[in-house]
């Protein structure tokens, strides 16, 4: 037991001594050490920045859908790839309200659904102030239970609003039109009709794609009122399964039901898509993993190049310090001590390179975050930092071991005679 | 510790028996050492002399445990090091031998104190208090006030003193000096040799390899080598007398 303790103590001293020797050597050759680590710095900085950007993009996109539950299903029209229906116009192929009649009774796994009608962009006016384009969505009351957007003032669309000219606006539009904070009861003009405001609803988090500073406003009206703007309007639907566990059943039931109500023959393709949010996120995750792997490969190559640079410098350093190695051996340095000194030196160089790289990566990440609203959530995840360090250390060991062995094997007599 | 300079008193520190060292260069075998018998006792002060090619460098390497003999045996402090492995030899060098080289071999980026500390870094018990030990060693060679100076701020003589302090820091059984004054002017050489004399008086066993007669004259015992063998092994007085009388002593023609 006591022997084991002393062996442990000796080991600690050995490691500490190697680190001490290596650090003093690195410090003595500052310029060269800096030049050596540049490859690693660039490698690690680019890895972390790429991973951060991808993570940020993912976080942003996930935040878009986080207003939905994880048992949400999106039902949309989709043109089939084959068959006579692939060339139909949207008017022919669009959903009709009656196709959804009796949906809940026939789909036992479904908790609720809400139809959404698109009335397009309309001009909005209040007194002297106006907004040229606002997107008008007609929704059924159940929409509030599926898309959990908070009501700031007033109330949401409810069953009593059926056929009434009422609307929900977003705070930004309210301010733009110069309405009071509590604007419930005020009337605004949408297109050629007056709508009474019953509530103010939170803005949906903005994806920012193509939205170069242009403000976008949404107005929510009761579903039935969509027809007042357009005779034939585009309809899609959101639905929710009873629980996340029966999500797949709900999707299957919906598909079966809609095929029947849309009169699709058994040999025909669906003319619609029923997709759960979960599967959409899974698809996105798959793509993002692939991009990460490709980026990781590129960055891995750059780290490899950095590693070769380190090996080269270590070899130069060893041939320069041959005499020193000879002297150290003459005064009692064992092979293992010399090996460790040079190995630790390579690893420390890589590690310091890793630290600086993560720092620069952090700066890059900040720059990326400010470059595009789509990437504003860019941050370096902890695992990326750990991975960078692990990789840097591995590169250090792999490329440091060969020069270190070379140094350890030097014959002290030859080394001392070396000029 | 014995204060006598006699070669018959004191414990035997080094014992070489039938020591041979062969090198193979192509098909030719070179007998660098060809049967050396030698005993070195505690607190001896020995000079090894000889032409280049006489085998004195090889003997130095073997004595310093940098090289292994091809035949024969080598004991230091009663330990037979003839067949020791690299790691064991390294620890023998660390504990028992202090090297002083002609060109000092100080590490230029380290100050005097750090240079002297270096062997302690490799000693099993040298880690703690190494700075104090290095300081003591530097004071012993008279450089207590130059500890923070780097080698390029020191004169040649001071550099060699640092090197001697480094050789002494682990309390070696034997101090091995290879042409320690070869790179120094005569006045500085004299100072360094005085320091060796002083260390010898304090009880240090010293072996100096040199081809300079006046350097060798400081030693108490002079060993002359030729063709890998010991030619003469005399006290300095005997050696002096013999060279005066015109004996066939190698190195004489160099005078």
PDB file of N, CA and C in Angstrom, chain B residues 52-86:
ATOM      1  N   UNK B  52      44.904  11.804 -28.766  1.00  0.00           N
ATOM      2  CA  UNK B  52      43.581  11.439 -29.285  1.00  0.00           C
ATOM      3  C   UNK B  52      43.729  10.060 -29.924  1.00  0.00           C
ATOM      4  N   UNK B  53      42.775   9.187 -29.656  1.00  0.00           N
ATOM      5  CA  UNK B  53      42.871   7.818 -30.145  1.00  0.00           C
ATOM      6  C   UNK B  53      43.500   6.884 -29.126  1.00  0.00           C
ATOM      7  N   UNK B  54      43.895   7.446 -27.977  1.00  0.00           N
ATOM      8  CA  UNK B  54      44.510   6.605 -26.957  1.00  0.00           C
ATOM      9  C   UNK B  54      43.455   5.841 -26.166  1.00  0.00           C
ATOM     10  N   UNK B  55      42.206   6.253 -26.306  1.00  0.00           N
ATOM     11  CA  UNK B  55      41.128   5.576 -25.586  1.00  0.00           C
ATOM     12  C   UNK B  55      40.664   6.343 -24.369  1.00  0.00           C
ATOM     13  N   UNK B  56      41.207   7.547 -24.133  1.00  0.00           N
ATOM     14  CA  UNK B  56      40.816   8.254 -22.905  1.00  0.00           C
ATOM     15  C   UNK B  56      39.369   8.744 -22.964  1.00  0.00           C
ATOM     16  N   UNK B  57      38.909   9.127 -24.162  1.00  0.00           N
ATOM     17  CA  UNK B  57      37.498   9.558 -24.263  1.00  0.00           C
ATOM     18  C   UNK B  57      36.550   8.396 -24.041  1.00  0.00           C
ATOM     19  N   UNK B  58      36.911   7.237 -24.620  1.00  0.00           N
ATOM     20  CA  UNK B  58      36.077   6.048 -24.435  1.00  0.00           C
ATOM     21  C   UNK B  58      36.046   5.656 -22.957  1.00  0.00           C
ATOM     22  N   UNK B  59      37.235   5.748 -22.308  1.00  0.00           N
ATOM     23  CA  UNK B  59      37.292   5.426 -20.885  1.00  0.00           C
ATOM     24  C   UNK B  59      36.388   6.371 -20.093  1.00  0.00           C
ATOM     25  N   UNK B  60      36.442   7.642 -20.487  1.00  0.00           N
ATOM     26  CA  UNK B  60      35.604   8.657 -19.840  1.00  0.00           C
ATOM     27  C   UNK B  60      34.122   8.310 -19.989  1.00  0.00           C
ATOM     28  N   UNK B  61      33.723   7.930 -21.217  1.00  0.00           N
ATOM     29  CA  UNK B  61      32.327   7.584 -21.474  1.00  0.00           C
ATOM     30  C   UNK B  61      31.888   6.380 -20.655  1.00  0.00           C
ATOM     31  N   UNK B  62      32.789   5.393 -20.554  1.00  0.00           N
ATOM     32  CA  UNK B  62      32.442   4.189 -19.787  1.00  0.00           C
ATOM     33  C   UNK B  62      32.366   4.533 -18.300  1.00  0.00           C
ATOM     34  N   UNK B  63      33.375   5.300 -17.827  1.00  0.00           N
ATOM     35  CA  UNK B  63      33.354   5.696 -16.408  1.00  0.00           C
ATOM     36  C   UNK B  63      32.095   6.503 -16.097  1.00  0.00           C
ATOM     37  N   UNK B  64      31.658   7.320 -17.073  1.00  0.00           N
ATOM     38  CA  UNK B  64      30.481   8.161 -16.867  1.00  0.00           C
ATOM     39  C   UNK B  64      29.172   7.442 -17.123  1.00  0.00           C
ATOM     40  N   UNK B  65      29.242   6.119 -17.380  1.00  0.00           N
ATOM     41  CA  UNK B  65      28.034   5.323 -17.629  1.00  0.00           C
ATOM     42  C   UNK B  65      27.249   5.807 -18.834  1.00  0.00           C
ATOM     43  N   UNK B  66      27.942   6.483 -19.754  1.00  0.00           N
ATOM     44  CA  UNK B  66      27.288   6.863 -21.006  1.00  0.00           C
ATOM     45  C   UNK B  66      27.448   5.733 -22.015  1.00  0.00           C
ATOM     46  N   UNK B  67      28.418   4.889 -21.767  1.00  0.00           N
ATOM     47  CA  UNK B  67      28.727   3.804 -22.690  1.00  0.00           C
ATOM     48  C   UNK B  67      28.908   2.527 -21.866  1.00  0.00           C
ATOM     49  N   UNK B  68      28.689   1.373 -22.500  1.00  0.00           N
ATOM     50  CA  UNK B  68      28.855   0.104 -21.794  1.00  0.00           C
ATOM     51  C   UNK B  68      30.072  -0.628 -22.341  1.00  0.00           C
ATOM     52  N   UNK B  69      30.833  -1.279 -21.468  1.00  0.00           N
ATOM     53  CA  UNK B  69      31.993  -2.018 -21.961  1.00  0.00           C
ATOM     54  C   UNK B  69      31.560  -3.242 -22.761  1.00  0.00           C
ATOM     55  N   UNK B  70      32.418  -3.640 -23.721  1.00  0.00           N
ATOM     56  CA  UNK B  70      32.133  -4.866 -24.479  1.00  0.00           C
ATOM     57  C   UNK B  70      32.496  -6.090 -23.649  1.00  0.00           C
ATOM     58  N   UNK B  71      33.584  -5.954 -22.909  1.00  0.00           N
ATOM     59  CA  UNK B  71      34.010  -7.043 -22.023  1.00  0.00           C
ATOM     60  C   UNK B  71      34.506  -6.455 -20.716  1.00  0.00           C
ATOM     61  N   UNK B  72      34.658  -7.331 -19.719  1.00  0.00           N
ATOM     62  CA  UNK B  72      35.167  -6.878 -18.433  1.00  0.00           C
ATOM     63  C   UNK B  72      34.043  -6.350 -17.573  1.00  0.00           C
ATOM     64  N   UNK B  73      34.435  -5.863 -16.383  1.00  0.00           N
ATOM     65  CA  UNK B  73      33.373  -5.394 -15.502  1.00  0.00           C
ATOM     66  C   UNK B  73      33.719  -4.037 -14.901  1.00  0.00           C
ATOM     67  N   UNK B  74      32.682  -3.325 -14.541  1.00  0.00           N
ATOM     68  CA  UNK B  74      32.810  -1.978 -14.003  1.00  0.00           C
ATOM     69  C   UNK B  74      31.919  -1.892 -12.767  1.00  0.00           C
ATOM     70  N   UNK B  75      32.564  -1.581 -11.625  1.00  0.00           N
ATOM     71  CA  UNK B  75      31.795  -1.402 -10.394  1.00  0.00           C
ATOM     72  C   UNK B  75      31.945   0.030  -9.931  1.00  0.00           C
ATOM     73  N   UNK B  76      30.859   0.645  -9.538  1.00  0.00           N
ATOM     74  CA  UNK B  76      30.920   1.981  -8.946  1.00  0.00           C
ATOM     75  C   UNK B  76      30.136   1.938  -7.641  1.00  0.00           C
ATOM     76  N   UNK B  77      30.780   2.379  -6.559  1.00  0.00           N
ATOM     77  CA  UNK B  77      30.194   2.313  -5.214  1.00  0.00           C
ATOM     78  C   UNK B  77      29.706   0.909  -4.902  1.00  0.00           C
ATOM     79  N   UNK B  78      30.461  -0.084  -5.358  1.00  0.00           N
ATOM     80  CA  UNK B  78      30.095  -1.460  -5.070  1.00  0.00           C
ATOM     81  C   UNK B  78      28.988  -2.013  -5.947  1.00  0.00           C
ATOM     82  N   UNK B  79      28.432  -1.178  -6.830  1.00  0.00           N
ATOM     83  CA  UNK B  79      27.363  -1.648  -7.708  1.00  0.00           C
ATOM     84  C   UNK B  79      27.957  -2.000  -9.048  1.00  0.00           C
ATOM     85  N   UNK B  80      27.634  -3.190  -9.541  1.00  0.00           N
ATOM     86  CA  UNK B  80      28.135  -3.576 -10.844  1.00  0.00           C
ATOM     87  C   UNK B  80      27.216  -3.011 -11.923  1.00  0.00           C
ATOM     88  N   UNK B  81      27.760  -2.090 -12.707  1.00  0.00           N
ATOM     89  CA  UNK B  81      26.914  -1.423 -13.698  1.00  0.00           C
ATOM     90  C   UNK B  81      27.153  -1.988 -15.094  1.00  0.00           C
ATOM     91  N   UNK B  82      27.976  -3.029 -15.196  1.00  0.00           N
ATOM     92  CA  UNK B  82      28.391  -3.524 -16.508  1.00  0.00           C
ATOM     93  C   UNK B  82      27.208  -3.875 -17.401  1.00  0.00           C
ATOM     94  N   UNK B  83      26.218  -4.525 -16.838  1.00  0.00           N
ATOM     95  CA  UNK B  83      25.105  -5.008 -17.665  1.00  0.00           C
ATOM     96  C   UNK B  83      23.784  -4.296 -17.339  1.00  0.00           C
ATOM     97  N   UNK B  84      23.909  -3.100 -16.836  1.00  0.00           N
ATOM     98  CA  UNK B  84      22.675  -2.383 -16.477  1.00  0.00           C
ATOM     99  C   UNK B  84      21.944  -1.872 -17.722  1.00  0.00           C
ATOM    100  N   UNK B  85      20.637  -1.726 -17.607  1.00  0.00           N
ATOM    101  CA  UNK B  85      19.826  -1.174 -18.709  1.00  0.00           C
ATOM    102  C   UNK B  85      19.922   0.351 -18.740  1.00  0.00           C
ATOM    103  N   UNK B  86      19.343   0.915 -19.776  1.00  0.00           N
ATOM    104  CA  UNK B  86      19.424   2.362 -19.988  1.00  0.00           C
ATOM    105  C   UNK B  86      18.884   3.163 -18.807  1.00  0.00           C
TER     106      UNK B  86
END
